[in-house]
Coordinates of C-alpha atoms in Angstrom, one line a residue:
Chain Q
M1 CA -16.7 6.5 -38.9
Q2 CA -17.1 3.0 -38.4
D3 CA -19.0 1.8 -35.1
R4 CA -16.6 -1.7 -34.7
T5 CA -13.5 0.9 -34.6
V6 CA -11.9 2.2 -31.6
A7 CA -8.9 4.2 -31.3
V8 CA -6.6 3.9 -28.8
I9 CA -4.2 6.9 -28.2
G10 CA -1.5 6.1 -26.0
A11 CA -0.2 2.5 -26.0
G12 CA 1.4 1.8 -22.7
L13 CA 0.2 -0.4 -19.9
I14 CA -3.0 1.0 -20.0
G15 CA -3.6 1.3 -23.8
Q16 CA -2.3 -2.7 -24.1
S17 CA -4.9 -3.6 -21.6
W18 CA -7.6 -1.5 -23.0
S19 CA -7.0 -2.9 -26.5
A20 CA -7.1 -6.4 -25.5
L21 CA -10.6 -5.6 -24.0
F22 CA -11.8 -4.1 -26.6
A23 CA -10.8 -6.5 -29.6
A24 CA -12.0 -9.3 -27.1
H25 CA -15.6 -8.0 -27.5
G26 CA -15.4 -7.5 -31.5
Y27 CA -14.2 -4.0 -31.8
D28 CA -11.3 -3.3 -34.5
V29 CA -8.3 -1.2 -32.6
L30 CA -6.2 1.3 -34.0
A31 CA -3.8 2.1 -31.5
W32 CA -1.1 5.0 -31.6
D33 CA 1.7 6.0 -29.6
P34 CA 4.3 8.8 -29.7
A35 CA 7.1 6.6 -28.7
N36 CA 9.7 5.1 -30.7
N37 CA 9.6 1.6 -31.4
W38 CA 6.5 1.2 -29.2
E39 CA 4.6 -1.7 -32.0
E40 CA 6.4 -4.5 -30.9
R41 CA 6.2 -4.4 -27.2
F42 CA 2.5 -3.2 -27.7
Q43 CA 1.4 -6.1 -29.9
A44 CA 2.9 -8.8 -27.6
K45 CA 1.3 -7.4 -24.6
S46 CA -2.1 -6.8 -25.9
S47 CA -2.2 -10.5 -27.4
H48 CA -1.4 -11.7 -23.8
A49 CA -3.7 -10.0 -22.5
L50 CA -6.2 -10.8 -25.1
R51 CA -5.4 -14.4 -24.3
Q52 CA -6.3 -13.9 -20.6
V53 CA -9.8 -12.0 -21.4
C54 CA -10.7 -15.1 -23.5
S55 CA -10.3 -17.4 -21.0
I56 CA -12.3 -15.7 -18.4
A57 CA -15.2 -15.5 -20.9
P58 CA -14.9 -18.4 -23.5
S59 CA -18.1 -17.6 -24.8
L60 CA -16.7 -14.5 -27.0
S61 CA -16.6 -15.3 -30.3
E62 CA -16.0 -12.5 -32.6
I63 CA -12.5 -11.4 -32.1
G64 CA -11.5 -7.7 -33.3
R65 CA -8.1 -7.0 -34.7
I66 CA -5.6 -4.9 -32.9
Q67 CA -3.2 -2.6 -35.0
A68 CA -0.6 -0.3 -34.4
V69 CA -0.7 2.6 -36.5
G70 CA 1.6 5.4 -37.3
T71 CA -0.1 8.3 -36.9
L72 CA -2.5 9.7 -34.4
Q73 CA -4.9 10.8 -37.7
E74 CA -5.0 7.3 -39.0
A75 CA -5.9 6.1 -35.4
V76 CA -8.9 8.3 -34.8
A77 CA -10.3 9.3 -38.3
S78 CA -12.5 6.2 -38.6
A79 CA -13.0 5.6 -34.7
F80 CA -16.7 6.0 -32.9
W81 CA -14.9 5.5 -29.9
I82 CA -11.3 7.2 -28.6
Q83 CA -9.8 6.0 -25.5
E84 CA -7.0 8.4 -24.5
N85 CA -4.4 7.2 -22.2
A86 CA -1.5 9.7 -22.2
P87 CA 0.5 10.9 -19.4
E88 CA -1.4 12.5 -16.7
S89 CA -0.3 16.2 -17.9
V90 CA -3.0 18.8 -18.5
P91 CA -1.2 20.7 -21.5
V92 CA -0.3 17.4 -22.9
K93 CA -3.8 15.8 -22.9
I94 CA -5.2 19.2 -24.3
E95 CA -2.4 19.2 -27.1
L96 CA -3.7 15.6 -28.3
Y97 CA -7.5 16.7 -28.1
E98 CA -6.9 19.7 -30.4
Q99 CA -5.3 17.0 -33.1
I100 CA -7.9 14.4 -32.1
E101 CA -10.9 16.9 -33.1
E102 CA -9.2 18.0 -36.0
S103 CA -9.1 14.2 -37.5
A104 CA -12.0 12.4 -35.9
S105 CA -15.7 12.0 -36.6
K106 CA -17.9 15.0 -35.1
D107 CA -20.0 11.9 -33.7
A108 CA -17.1 9.9 -32.0
I109 CA -16.9 10.2 -28.0
L110 CA -13.4 10.7 -26.6
A111 CA -13.0 8.9 -23.2
S112 CA -9.9 9.9 -21.2
S113 CA -8.6 7.3 -18.7
T114 CA -7.2 9.8 -16.4
S115 CA -6.7 8.7 -13.0
S116 CA -5.8 11.9 -11.1
L117 CA -7.2 14.9 -13.5
T118 CA -10.9 15.9 -13.6
W119 CA -13.2 16.3 -16.6
S120 CA -13.5 20.3 -15.7
M121 CA -9.5 20.2 -15.9
L122 CA -9.5 18.6 -19.2
A123 CA -12.8 19.8 -21.4
S124 CA -12.3 23.4 -21.1
S125 CA -10.8 24.1 -24.6
L126 CA -12.5 21.2 -26.5
R127 CA -14.7 22.2 -29.5
A128 CA -17.3 19.6 -28.2
P129 CA -17.1 19.1 -24.3
D130 CA -20.3 17.4 -24.7
R131 CA -18.9 14.4 -26.2
F132 CA -16.1 14.3 -23.9
I133 CA -16.1 12.0 -20.6
T134 CA -13.5 11.0 -18.4
A135 CA -13.6 7.0 -18.2
H136 CA -11.2 5.7 -15.4
P137 CA -10.4 1.7 -15.6
F138 CA -8.9 0.0 -12.6
N139 CA -5.6 -1.3 -13.5
P140 CA -5.4 -3.9 -15.1
P141 CA -8.2 -2.9 -17.3
H142 CA -8.5 -5.9 -19.0
L143 CA -9.0 -8.1 -15.9
M144 CA -10.5 -5.7 -13.2
P145 CA -14.3 -4.8 -14.1
L146 CA -14.6 -1.4 -12.9
V147 CA -14.9 1.8 -14.7
E148 CA -15.3 5.3 -13.4
I149 CA -17.2 7.5 -15.5
F150 CA -18.0 11.0 -15.2
A151 CA -20.1 12.7 -17.8
P152 CA -22.0 15.8 -17.5
H153 CA -23.8 15.4 -20.7
P154 CA -26.8 13.0 -20.0
Q155 CA -27.1 11.3 -23.8
T156 CA -23.4 11.1 -23.6
R157 CA -23.3 9.3 -20.0
E158 CA -26.0 6.8 -21.4
T159 CA -23.9 5.9 -24.3
A160 CA -20.6 5.6 -22.2
R161 CA -22.4 3.1 -19.6
G162 CA -23.8 0.9 -22.3
F163 CA -20.5 0.9 -24.0
Y164 CA -18.6 -0.3 -21.4
D165 CA -21.1 -2.6 -19.7
G166 CA -21.3 -4.1 -23.3
L167 CA -17.7 -4.8 -22.4
G168 CA -18.4 -7.0 -19.6
R169 CA -17.3 -4.1 -17.2
H170 CA -19.0 -2.9 -14.0
T171 CA -19.5 1.2 -14.4
V172 CA -20.1 3.4 -12.0
V173 CA -21.1 7.1 -12.5
L174 CA -20.1 9.8 -10.5
D175 CA -22.5 12.9 -9.7
R176 CA -20.0 15.3 -9.1
E177 CA -16.2 14.8 -10.1
A178 CA -13.4 14.4 -7.5
V179 CA -9.8 13.9 -8.1
G180 CA -9.0 10.1 -7.9
H181 CA -12.7 9.5 -8.6
I182 CA -13.8 7.1 -6.1
A183 CA -11.5 4.1 -6.3
N184 CA -8.3 5.7 -6.0
R185 CA -9.3 8.2 -3.0
L186 CA -10.5 4.4 -1.4
A187 CA -7.3 3.3 -2.0
S188 CA -5.0 6.1 -1.1
A189 CA -7.3 6.6 2.4
L190 CA -6.7 2.5 2.9
W191 CA -2.7 2.6 2.1
R192 CA -2.4 6.1 4.3
E193 CA -3.4 3.7 7.4
A194 CA -1.3 0.9 6.0
V195 CA 1.7 3.2 6.1
S196 CA 1.0 4.6 9.2
L197 CA 1.1 1.2 10.8
V198 CA 4.4 0.8 9.6
E199 CA 5.3 4.2 11.0
E200 CA 4.0 3.1 14.5
G201 CA 5.9 -0.5 14.2
V202 CA 2.6 -2.2 15.0
A203 CA 3.5 -5.1 12.2
S204 CA 5.7 -5.7 9.3
V205 CA 4.7 -4.9 5.5
S206 CA 4.2 -8.0 4.8
A207 CA 2.0 -9.0 7.9
I208 CA -0.4 -5.7 7.2
D209 CA -0.5 -7.0 3.5
A210 CA -1.7 -10.6 4.8
A211 CA -4.0 -9.0 6.9
L212 CA -5.6 -6.8 4.5
V213 CA -5.7 -10.0 1.4
N214 CA -7.3 -12.6 4.3
G215 CA -9.2 -9.8 6.2
P216 CA -11.1 -6.9 4.6
G217 CA -9.5 -7.2 1.2
L218 CA -11.1 -10.5 0.9
R219 CA -14.6 -9.2 2.2
W220 CA -14.6 -6.3 0.0
S221 CA -14.4 -8.4 -3.1
V222 CA -17.9 -9.5 -2.3
I223 CA -19.4 -6.8 -0.6
G224 CA -19.0 -3.2 -0.1
A225 CA -18.0 -0.9 2.5
H226 CA -21.1 0.4 3.4
M227 CA -22.7 -2.6 2.9
A228 CA -20.8 -4.5 5.6
Y229 CA -21.3 -2.3 8.1
H230 CA -25.4 -2.9 7.5
L231 CA -24.1 -6.7 8.5
G232 CA -22.2 -5.8 11.2
G233 CA -25.3 -3.8 13.1
G234 CA -27.1 -7.4 13.4
S235 CA -30.7 -7.4 12.7
G236 CA -30.9 -3.6 13.2
G237 CA -28.8 -3.0 10.3
I238 CA -26.5 0.1 9.3
E239 CA -29.1 2.7 11.3
Y240 CA -28.5 0.6 14.6
Y241 CA -24.7 0.6 13.6
L242 CA -24.4 4.4 13.2
R243 CA -26.7 5.2 16.2
H244 CA -25.0 2.8 18.6
L245 CA -21.2 2.8 17.2
G246 CA -21.3 5.8 15.2
P247 CA -19.3 7.6 17.9
S248 CA -16.8 4.9 18.7
Q249 CA -16.4 5.2 14.6
E250 CA -15.5 8.8 15.1
R251 CA -13.0 8.0 18.0
R252 CA -11.5 5.5 15.7
W253 CA -11.5 8.0 13.0
A254 CA -9.7 10.4 15.2
S255 CA -7.0 7.9 16.1
L256 CA -6.0 7.0 12.4
G257 CA -2.5 8.1 11.5
T258 CA -1.3 10.8 9.4
P259 CA 2.4 9.7 8.2
T260 CA 4.8 11.7 6.4
L261 CA 6.8 10.0 3.8
T262 CA 10.4 10.6 5.4
Q263 CA 13.3 9.0 4.3
E264 CA 13.2 6.4 7.0
L265 CA 9.9 5.7 6.6
V266 CA 10.1 5.1 3.0
G267 CA 13.6 2.9 3.4
K268 CA 11.2 0.9 6.0
I269 CA 8.8 0.4 3.0
V270 CA 11.0 -0.2 0.5
E271 CA 12.6 -2.9 2.8
G272 CA 9.7 -4.6 4.0
V273 CA 8.3 -5.0 0.2
L274 CA 11.1 -6.5 -1.0
E275 CA 11.1 -8.9 2.2
E276 CA 7.1 -9.7 0.9
A277 CA 8.3 -10.0 -2.8
G278 CA 11.3 -12.4 -1.4
G279 CA 13.2 -12.5 -4.7
R280 CA 10.2 -12.7 -7.0
T281 CA 10.3 -10.0 -10.1
I282 CA 7.8 -7.5 -10.7
E283 CA 6.5 -9.7 -13.8
E284 CA 6.8 -12.7 -11.9
L285 CA 4.4 -10.8 -9.3
E286 CA 2.5 -9.1 -12.1
A287 CA 1.8 -12.7 -13.1
E288 CA 1.1 -14.3 -10.0
R289 CA -1.6 -11.4 -9.4
D290 CA -3.5 -11.7 -12.4
A291 CA -3.6 -15.7 -12.5
A292 CA -5.2 -15.1 -8.9
L293 CA -7.4 -12.1 -10.2
V294 CA -8.7 -14.7 -13.2
R295 CA -9.3 -17.4 -10.6
V296 CA -11.5 -15.1 -8.6
L297 CA -13.4 -13.3 -11.3
A298 CA -14.4 -16.7 -12.5
A299 CA -15.5 -17.6 -9.2
K300 CA -17.4 -14.3 -8.8
A301 CA -18.9 -14.7 -12.1
G302 CA -21.0 -18.1 -10.3
G303 CA -23.3 -15.3 -8.4
R304 CA -24.4 -11.8 -7.6
L305 CA -24.0 -9.6 -4.7
Chain V
M1 CA -6.8 -31.0 30.5
Q2 CA -7.8 -32.8 27.3
D3 CA -5.6 -31.2 24.4
R4 CA -9.0 -32.0 22.0
T5 CA -11.5 -29.9 24.1
V6 CA -11.8 -26.2 23.6
A7 CA -14.1 -24.0 25.3
V8 CA -16.2 -21.2 23.8
I9 CA -16.9 -18.7 26.4
G10 CA -19.5 -16.2 25.0
A11 CA -21.5 -18.1 22.3
G12 CA -23.1 -15.1 20.1
L13 CA -22.6 -14.4 16.6
I14 CA -18.3 -15.0 16.8
G15 CA -18.9 -17.8 19.3
Q16 CA -20.9 -19.6 16.9
S17 CA -18.5 -19.4 14.3
W18 CA -15.5 -20.1 16.1
S19 CA -17.2 -23.1 17.5
A20 CA -18.1 -24.6 13.7
L21 CA -14.4 -23.6 12.8
F22 CA -13.2 -25.9 16.0
A23 CA -15.4 -28.8 15.5
A24 CA -14.6 -28.9 11.9
H25 CA -10.7 -29.9 12.7
G26 CA -11.6 -32.6 15.1
Y27 CA -11.8 -30.6 18.4
D28 CA -14.6 -31.0 20.9
V29 CA -16.4 -27.7 21.7
L30 CA -17.8 -27.0 25.5
A31 CA -19.5 -23.6 24.6
W32 CA -21.2 -21.5 27.4
D33 CA -23.0 -18.2 27.2
P34 CA -25.1 -16.1 30.3
A35 CA -28.0 -15.7 28.2
N36 CA -31.1 -17.1 28.8
N37 CA -32.3 -19.9 26.4
W38 CA -29.2 -19.4 24.3
E39 CA -28.7 -23.3 23.6
E40 CA -31.1 -24.0 20.4
R41 CA -30.1 -20.8 18.6
F42 CA -26.6 -21.5 19.3
Q43 CA -26.5 -25.3 18.0
A44 CA -28.7 -24.0 14.7
K45 CA -26.2 -21.6 13.8
S46 CA -23.5 -23.6 14.5
S47 CA -24.4 -26.4 12.5
H48 CA -24.8 -24.1 9.9
A49 CA -22.0 -22.6 9.8
L50 CA -20.1 -26.3 10.3
R51 CA -21.5 -27.1 7.1
Q52 CA -20.5 -24.3 5.7
V53 CA -16.4 -24.9 6.3
C54 CA -17.2 -28.5 5.4
S55 CA -18.1 -27.4 1.7
I56 CA -14.7 -25.1 1.6
A57 CA -12.4 -27.9 3.3
P58 CA -14.0 -31.2 1.9
S59 CA -10.9 -33.3 3.1
L60 CA -11.8 -32.5 6.6
S61 CA -12.5 -36.0 8.1
E62 CA -12.5 -36.3 11.9
I63 CA -15.6 -34.0 12.8
G64 CA -15.4 -32.9 16.6
R65 CA -18.6 -32.5 18.9
I66 CA -20.3 -28.8 19.8
Q67 CA -21.8 -29.2 23.1
A68 CA -23.9 -26.1 25.0
V69 CA -22.9 -26.5 28.7
G70 CA -24.6 -24.9 31.4
T71 CA -21.6 -23.4 33.5
L72 CA -18.5 -21.6 32.5
Q73 CA -17.0 -24.0 35.1
E74 CA -17.9 -26.8 33.2
A75 CA -16.8 -25.7 29.7
V76 CA -13.1 -24.7 30.8
A77 CA -12.0 -27.4 33.2
S78 CA -11.1 -29.6 30.5
A79 CA -10.3 -27.5 27.9
F80 CA -6.6 -26.6 26.7
W81 CA -7.8 -23.7 24.8
I82 CA -10.4 -21.2 26.0
Q83 CA -11.3 -18.7 23.0
E84 CA -13.5 -15.7 24.9
N85 CA -16.2 -13.9 23.0
A86 CA -17.5 -11.6 25.4
P87 CA -18.8 -8.3 25.1
E88 CA -16.4 -5.4 24.5
S89 CA -16.3 -4.0 28.2
V90 CA -13.0 -4.2 30.5
P91 CA -15.0 -4.9 33.5
V92 CA -17.0 -7.6 32.0
K93 CA -14.1 -9.5 30.9
I94 CA -11.7 -9.5 33.8
E95 CA -14.6 -10.4 35.7
L96 CA -14.8 -13.4 33.6
Y97 CA -11.2 -14.3 33.5
E98 CA -11.1 -14.1 37.3
Q99 CA -13.7 -17.0 36.9
I100 CA -11.8 -18.8 34.1
E101 CA -8.3 -18.8 36.0
E102 CA -10.2 -20.7 38.9
S103 CA -11.4 -23.3 37.0
A104 CA -9.5 -23.9 34.1
S105 CA -6.1 -26.0 33.7
K106 CA -2.8 -23.9 34.6
D107 CA -1.5 -25.0 31.1
A108 CA -4.7 -23.7 29.2
I109 CA -4.3 -20.9 26.9
L110 CA -6.7 -18.2 27.1
A111 CA -7.5 -16.4 23.8
S112 CA -9.7 -13.2 23.7
S113 CA -11.3 -12.7 20.4
T114 CA -11.6 -8.9 21.1
S115 CA -11.8 -6.6 18.1
S116 CA -11.7 -3.1 20.1
L117 CA -9.7 -3.8 23.3
T118 CA -6.1 -4.4 23.5
W119 CA -4.0 -7.1 25.5
S120 CA -2.7 -4.5 28.3
M121 CA -6.2 -3.3 28.9
L122 CA -7.0 -7.1 29.9
A123 CA -4.0 -8.8 31.1
S124 CA -3.7 -6.3 34.2
S125 CA -5.3 -8.8 36.7
L126 CA -4.4 -12.0 35.4
R127 CA -2.7 -14.8 37.4
A128 CA -1.0 -16.0 34.6
P129 CA -0.6 -13.2 31.6
D130 CA 2.1 -15.2 29.9
R131 CA -0.8 -17.5 28.9
F132 CA -2.8 -15.0 27.8
I133 CA -3.3 -13.8 23.9
T134 CA -5.5 -11.4 22.1
A135 CA -6.7 -13.7 18.9
H136 CA -9.0 -11.3 16.8
P137 CA -10.8 -13.0 14.2
F138 CA -12.3 -11.2 10.8
N139 CA -16.2 -12.0 11.0
P140 CA -17.3 -14.3 10.1
P141 CA -14.6 -16.4 11.5
H142 CA -15.3 -19.8 10.0
L143 CA -15.1 -18.3 6.6
M144 CA -12.7 -15.5 6.7
P145 CA -8.9 -16.9 7.1
L146 CA -7.7 -14.0 9.3
V147 CA -6.8 -14.5 12.9
E148 CA -4.6 -10.9 14.4
I149 CA -2.4 -12.2 17.1
F150 CA -0.7 -10.0 20.0
A151 CA 1.2 -12.3 22.2
P152 CA 4.1 -10.8 24.5
H153 CA 5.2 -14.4 25.6
P154 CA 7.2 -15.6 22.6
Q155 CA 6.4 -19.7 23.7
T156 CA 2.6 -18.9 23.9
R157 CA 2.8 -16.9 20.4
E158 CA 4.2 -19.8 18.8
T159 CA 1.7 -22.0 20.3
A160 CA -0.9 -19.8 19.1
R161 CA 0.4 -19.6 15.6
G162 CA 0.6 -23.3 15.4
F163 CA -3.0 -23.7 16.9
Y164 CA -5.1 -21.2 14.3
D165 CA -2.6 -22.3 11.5
G166 CA -3.9 -25.6 12.1
L167 CA -7.6 -24.6 11.8
G168 CA -6.4 -23.5 8.1
R169 CA -6.3 -19.9 9.4
H170 CA -3.8 -17.4 8.0
T171 CA -2.4 -15.6 11.5
V172 CA -0.8 -12.2 11.6
V173 CA 1.2 -11.5 14.2
L174 CA 1.6 -7.9 15.9
D175 CA 4.7 -6.6 17.2
R176 CA 2.6 -3.9 18.7
E177 CA -0.5 -3.9 20.2
A178 CA -3.0 -1.2 18.7
V179 CA -6.4 -0.3 19.2
G180 CA -8.7 -2.0 16.3
H181 CA -5.2 -4.2 15.7
I182 CA -4.4 -4.2 11.9
A183 CA -7.3 -5.1 9.9
N184 CA -10.2 -2.9 11.8
R185 CA -8.0 0.0 11.1
L186 CA -7.4 -0.4 7.8
A187 CA -11.1 -1.0 7.3
S188 CA -12.5 2.3 9.5
A189 CA -9.7 4.6 7.4
L190 CA -11.4 2.8 4.1
W191 CA -14.9 3.6 5.8
R192 CA -14.1 7.3 6.9
E193 CA -13.3 7.8 3.1
A194 CA -16.5 6.0 1.9
V195 CA -18.5 8.4 4.1
S196 CA -16.9 11.4 2.8
L197 CA -17.8 10.5 -0.5
V198 CA -21.2 10.5 0.2
E199 CA -21.0 13.5 2.5
E200 CA -19.4 15.4 -0.5
G201 CA -22.1 14.0 -3.0
V202 CA -19.5 12.6 -5.3
A203 CA -21.5 9.2 -5.9
S204 CA -24.4 7.4 -4.2
V205 CA -23.7 4.9 -1.5
S206 CA -24.4 1.8 -4.1
A207 CA -22.1 3.3 -6.8
I208 CA -19.3 4.0 -4.0
D209 CA -19.8 0.2 -2.8
A210 CA -19.5 -0.9 -6.3
A211 CA -16.3 0.7 -7.2
L212 CA -14.7 -0.8 -4.0
V213 CA -16.3 -4.2 -5.0
N214 CA -15.2 -4.3 -8.5
G215 CA -11.7 -2.3 -8.1
P216 CA -9.7 -2.2 -5.2
G217 CA -11.7 -4.6 -3.0
L218 CA -11.1 -7.2 -5.7
R219 CA -7.4 -6.5 -6.3
W220 CA -7.2 -6.4 -2.4
S221 CA -8.4 -10.3 -2.5
V222 CA -5.1 -11.3 -4.1
I223 CA -2.6 -8.4 -3.4
G224 CA -1.9 -6.3 -0.8
A225 CA -1.6 -2.7 -0.5
H226 CA 1.8 -2.1 -0.2
M227 CA 2.4 -4.8 -3.0
A228 CA 0.2 -3.0 -5.4
Y229 CA 2.1 0.0 -5.3
H230 CA 5.0 -2.1 -6.0
L231 CA 3.4 -3.2 -9.0
G232 CA 2.3 0.5 -9.8
G233 CA 5.8 1.6 -9.9
G234 CA 6.7 -0.4 -13.0
S235 CA 10.1 -2.1 -13.5
G236 CA 11.1 0.6 -10.6
G237 CA 8.8 -1.1 -8.0
I238 CA 7.9 0.7 -4.8
E239 CA 11.2 2.3 -4.4
Y240 CA 10.5 4.7 -8.0
Y241 CA 6.9 4.8 -6.9
L242 CA 7.7 6.3 -3.6
R243 CA 10.7 8.8 -4.7
H244 CA 8.5 10.1 -7.7
L245 CA 5.0 9.6 -6.7
G246 CA 5.3 9.7 -2.9
P247 CA 4.8 13.4 -3.1
S248 CA 1.4 13.3 -4.7
Q249 CA -0.2 10.7 -2.6
E250 CA 0.9 13.0 0.4
R251 CA -1.4 15.8 -1.2
R252 CA -3.9 12.9 -2.0
W253 CA -4.2 12.2 1.6
A254 CA -4.2 15.9 2.4
S255 CA -7.2 16.0 0.3
L256 CA -8.9 13.1 1.7
G257 CA -12.3 13.8 3.8
T258 CA -12.5 13.9 7.6
P259 CA -16.6 13.4 8.0
T260 CA -18.3 14.2 11.2
L261 CA -21.8 11.9 11.4
T262 CA -24.2 14.7 11.7
Q263 CA -28.0 13.5 11.7
E264 CA -28.1 14.4 8.1
L265 CA -25.2 12.2 7.1
V266 CA -26.4 9.3 8.7
G267 CA -29.7 9.6 6.9
K268 CA -28.3 9.8 3.8
I269 CA -25.9 6.6 4.3
V270 CA -29.3 4.5 5.9
E271 CA -31.0 5.6 3.0
G272 CA -28.4 4.9 0.5
V273 CA -27.9 1.4 1.9
L274 CA -31.3 0.5 2.3
E275 CA -31.5 1.5 -1.4
E276 CA -28.7 -0.9 -2.1
A277 CA -30.1 -3.7 0.1
G278 CA -33.3 -3.2 -2.4
G279 CA -35.6 -4.9 0.0
R280 CA -33.4 -8.0 0.6
T281 CA -33.5 -8.9 4.6
I282 CA -30.1 -8.8 6.8
E283 CA -30.2 -12.5 6.8
E284 CA -30.7 -12.7 2.8
L285 CA -27.7 -10.4 2.5
E286 CA -25.6 -12.6 4.7
A287 CA -26.2 -15.7 3.1
E288 CA -25.2 -13.9 -0.6
R289 CA -21.9 -12.6 1.3
D290 CA -21.4 -16.1 2.6
A291 CA -22.1 -17.9 -0.6
A292 CA -19.7 -15.4 -2.3
L293 CA -17.2 -16.0 0.1
V294 CA -17.3 -19.8 -0.2
R295 CA -16.7 -19.6 -4.1
V296 CA -14.2 -16.9 -3.7
L297 CA -12.4 -18.9 -1.0
A298 CA -12.4 -22.2 -3.2
A299 CA -10.9 -20.4 -6.2
K300 CA -8.2 -18.5 -3.8
A301 CA -7.3 -22.0 -2.6
G302 CA -5.9 -22.9 -6.2
G303 CA -2.9 -20.7 -5.7
R304 CA -0.5 -18.6 -3.8
L305 CA -0.1 -15.0 -3.8

């Protein structure tokens, strides 16, 4: 086992992005994917992401090597860290884990990037569940700081926190596992209301997105939701807010929508998003998003909140 | 009526901030508040906010004058725009509107900053409802770009859009009025799930806030929720996403929490927020939030998404 070698199992969107982040921090990456002819696209995408990481953190000096390898065994044999980004299927992941445990060092840590499965669903048939964690990044992982960790074994948890913090990530530890962890539950709750506003005809898709980006989204890029209500309570803070405005929040909660994705509603959302995209392709929109993220991340690096 | 004079009725947190924004764009502000001895605090707070606006938009040349006046009549008599920021009470606002209509120019536009009331609740007893709008800013209005407008009269709507856009705001027009407009409904939906995660013991208050700020909040500062799912659908975009992952989103929605703000839960949130604040006062936290917003806004000004 070499403590500078990371295995990336599953080399799609998430694996490409992780590879760039690992290499930017000096780790050698051995990536493997079961697809056919994945290597060329993987190398192009991970190189592009690596350049983006280096543009945000220009002080990074030692860049690791990213290699596409032909077998899972080759990828994991010398790795001290194994980041798994396979499709969101319990049987697929469990079968992979069997192969990984056969070939990996017994001291290696296995981290799943799973967004919608939980530790308990995946750990049951592992030989060494104490070295298994879920470590969910937020897309795109090479730019977004968040990594959500669930790791029941305390020492593995501390090792994981140290590893991802060392990659310039902001790790958040869950005390109890949850489907969707924290971030995707919050995102899902917000989107439900955004869909409901379309359903009710309150505003267009692009108006709703613009309200988010120029209002609460912008605020939440610098301050959390709980803390925002602390400041919303004036000098009495969150306690004043909850005691005086808690009942009106509960009434607001009760009035929020519970939409059903009917054919008609799906059609309205699709039409609205395409209107908002205004002819820009997915790749153009991704490039704009990434460029904007790079600017905002550079600005945020200037201070703490 | 002078088309460079704006009346600010209600000179608390929102009125102070509006005043700074109006003055930064060359308008003379006449502010009035029914409180006792409000003038000194108002002048200090609005001057501070004015300096912040000028630091973001250094190209602003002609700065207007901010004046605290002794009567509502004096504030509105010469104004072409009247921004009302009174407490969120229908009778209080309706009584104010009677006084405003008595003294204001018949061509002036009356805009309410109301966050939790709607146009219909407020317009019923107006002599000239066609020149009345709701124009809800997002706190703090001198920094946050969003202004949500509901204005049934088409010409007034266009005038309002032009006025707030001219202040460097991002106006969003509602097609149908809604309690909480768009932004506060989205914020409320997200906070409900953030509270639910505390209730369920998934993570601490500070961990939940950190997940938001480093994950979805950061993303929503550059791209809306609908558009984010367009990019989450790969090359198939939002249509692919909704057709293939719509059902799993509906299951996720069904699994989201519906918390009740019991004494115990309120206690957990208050304790968690105070732990997150780590001894920083509300004023210190506000200053940190504003400084971070100024940095992010300057970064966002570099490009469009």
